[in-house]
Amino acid sequence: RGRGFEVVFVSCDRSEKEFQEYHRSMGGMLAIPYDEEDIRSNIQGHFKVNGIPHCIVFDSASGKVLQNNAVQLGGAQGIIQAFEGWKSS
């Protein structure tokens, strides 16, 4: 927050209980509700998510994918540093 981007959690959990536990452990970030299975499935299909964890960074204004597998950036701090670079380019 306050950096010009937002993280939205899209669950691949098998039950609402798993979703709630994992979502809570991630600090309560924005999330697609568990019961919105069609929306979650469409997002996962659109971005070709085939494993977890998976973190996609995209520009919400243009829809351009900036990084298709941001997990490799080393967690939140790595994503923030990369975002600062994307923002300035």
mmCIF file of C-alpha atoms in Angstrom:
data_model
loop_
_atom_site.group_PDB
_atom_site.id
_atom_site.type_symbol
_atom_site.label_atom_id
_atom_site.label_comp_id
_atom_site.label_asym_id
_atom_site.label_seq_id
_atom_site.Cartn_x
_atom_site.Cartn_y
_atom_site.Cartn_z
ATOM 1 C CA ARG A 1 0.000 0.000 0.000
ATOM 2 C CA GLY A 2 1.136 3.493 -0.697
ATOM 3 C CA ARG A 3 3.501 2.309 -3.455
ATOM 4 C CA GLY A 4 1.092 2.538 -6.379
ATOM 5 C CA PHE A 5 0.116 -1.111 -6.650
ATOM 6 C CA GLU A 6 -2.162 -3.634 -5.002
ATOM 7 C CA VAL A 7 -1.881 -7.380 -4.471
ATOM 8 C CA VAL A 8 -4.982 -9.492 -5.095
ATOM 9 C CA PHE A 9 -5.053 -13.077 -3.876
ATOM 10 C CA VAL A 10 -6.636 -15.632 -6.230
ATOM 11 C CA SER A 11 -6.960 -18.922 -4.400
ATOM 12 C CA CYS A 12 -6.257 -22.413 -5.695
ATOM 13 C CA ASP A 13 -7.293 -23.902 -2.349
ATOM 14 C CA ARG A 14 -9.511 -26.979 -2.303
ATOM 15 C CA SER A 15 -11.821 -25.812 0.483
ATOM 16 C CA GLU A 16 -13.119 -22.553 1.915
ATOM 17 C CA LYS A 17 -11.457 -23.435 5.231
ATOM 18 C CA GLU A 18 -8.042 -23.745 3.508
ATOM 19 C CA PHE A 19 -8.713 -20.467 1.699
ATOM 20 C CA GLN A 20 -9.603 -18.651 4.935
ATOM 21 C CA GLU A 21 -6.542 -19.973 6.784
ATOM 22 C CA TYR A 22 -4.100 -19.132 3.991
ATOM 23 C CA HIS A 23 -5.679 -15.755 3.274
ATOM 24 C CA ARG A 24 -5.489 -14.829 6.964
ATOM 25 C CA SER A 25 -1.802 -15.836 7.058
ATOM 26 C CA MET A 26 -1.087 -13.433 4.185
ATOM 27 C CA GLY A 27 -2.269 -10.397 6.141
ATOM 28 C CA GLY A 28 -5.793 -10.105 4.780
ATOM 29 C CA MET A 29 -4.888 -8.666 1.363
ATOM 30 C CA LEU A 30 -7.594 -8.183 -1.229
ATOM 31 C CA ALA A 31 -8.887 -11.503 -2.526
ATOM 32 C CA ILE A 32 -11.334 -12.934 -5.016
ATOM 33 C CA PRO A 33 -13.904 -14.601 -2.709
ATOM 34 C CA TYR A 34 -13.623 -18.383 -2.511
ATOM 35 C CA ASP A 35 -17.227 -18.872 -3.626
ATOM 36 C CA GLU A 36 -16.504 -16.998 -6.893
ATOM 37 C CA GLU A 37 -15.122 -20.175 -8.478
ATOM 38 C CA ASP A 38 -15.892 -19.102 -12.072
ATOM 39 C CA ILE A 39 -13.982 -15.844 -11.660
ATOM 40 C CA ARG A 40 -11.007 -17.576 -10.021
ATOM 41 C CA SER A 41 -10.962 -20.257 -12.721
ATOM 42 C CA ASN A 42 -11.160 -17.691 -15.535
ATOM 43 C CA ILE A 43 -8.268 -15.687 -14.082
ATOM 44 C CA GLN A 44 -6.144 -18.809 -13.637
ATOM 45 C CA GLY A 45 -6.911 -19.925 -17.195
ATOM 46 C CA HIS A 46 -6.317 -16.501 -18.730
ATOM 47 C CA PHE A 47 -2.880 -16.201 -17.122
ATOM 48 C CA LYS A 48 -2.050 -19.906 -17.651
ATOM 49 C CA VAL A 49 -1.415 -20.575 -13.973
ATOM 50 C CA ASN A 50 -0.208 -24.155 -13.748
ATOM 51 C CA GLY A 51 1.466 -24.248 -10.361
ATOM 52 C CA ILE A 52 1.481 -22.560 -6.991
ATOM 53 C CA PRO A 53 2.638 -20.243 -5.721
ATOM 54 C CA HIS A 54 2.284 -18.049 -8.796
ATOM 55 C CA CYS A 55 2.477 -14.265 -8.808
ATOM 56 C CA ILE A 56 1.654 -12.192 -11.884
ATOM 57 C CA VAL A 57 2.397 -8.476 -12.021
ATOM 58 C CA PHE A 58 0.590 -6.416 -14.591
ATOM 59 C CA ASP A 59 -0.157 -2.796 -15.341
ATOM 60 C CA SER A 60 -3.829 -2.315 -14.544
ATOM 61 C CA ALA A 61 -4.094 0.692 -16.867
ATOM 62 C CA SER A 62 -2.849 -1.107 -19.970
ATOM 63 C CA GLY A 63 -3.365 -4.742 -18.979
ATOM 64 C CA LYS A 64 0.247 -5.446 -19.982
ATOM 65 C CA VAL A 65 1.870 -8.302 -18.050
ATOM 66 C CA LEU A 66 5.086 -6.992 -16.506
ATOM 67 C CA GLN A 67 6.174 -10.284 -14.929
ATOM 68 C CA ASN A 68 4.435 -13.632 -15.383
ATOM 69 C CA ASN A 69 6.186 -15.386 -12.493
ATOM 70 C CA ALA A 70 7.104 -12.790 -9.890
ATOM 71 C CA VAL A 71 7.613 -15.499 -7.259
ATOM 72 C CA GLN A 72 11.162 -15.808 -8.618
ATOM 73 C CA LEU A 73 11.832 -12.205 -7.546
ATOM 74 C CA GLY A 74 12.265 -13.273 -3.927
ATOM 75 C CA GLY A 75 9.128 -12.317 -2.066
ATOM 76 C CA ALA A 76 7.497 -9.005 -1.347
ATOM 77 C CA GLN A 77 10.710 -6.964 -1.162
ATOM 78 C CA GLY A 78 11.898 -8.270 -4.534
ATOM 79 C CA ILE A 79 8.536 -7.493 -6.107
ATOM 80 C CA ILE A 80 8.589 -3.957 -4.655
ATOM 81 C CA GLN A 81 12.086 -3.327 -6.036
ATOM 82 C CA ALA A 82 11.109 -4.685 -9.453
ATOM 83 C CA PHE A 83 7.933 -2.589 -9.413
ATOM 84 C CA GLU A 84 9.958 0.556 -8.803
ATOM 85 C CA GLY A 85 12.027 -0.302 -11.900
ATOM 86 C CA TRP A 86 8.942 -1.016 -14.027
ATOM 87 C CA LYS A 87 7.325 2.223 -12.865
ATOM 88 C CA SER A 88 10.336 4.298 -13.894
ATOM 89 C CA SER A 89 10.684 2.685 -17.342
#
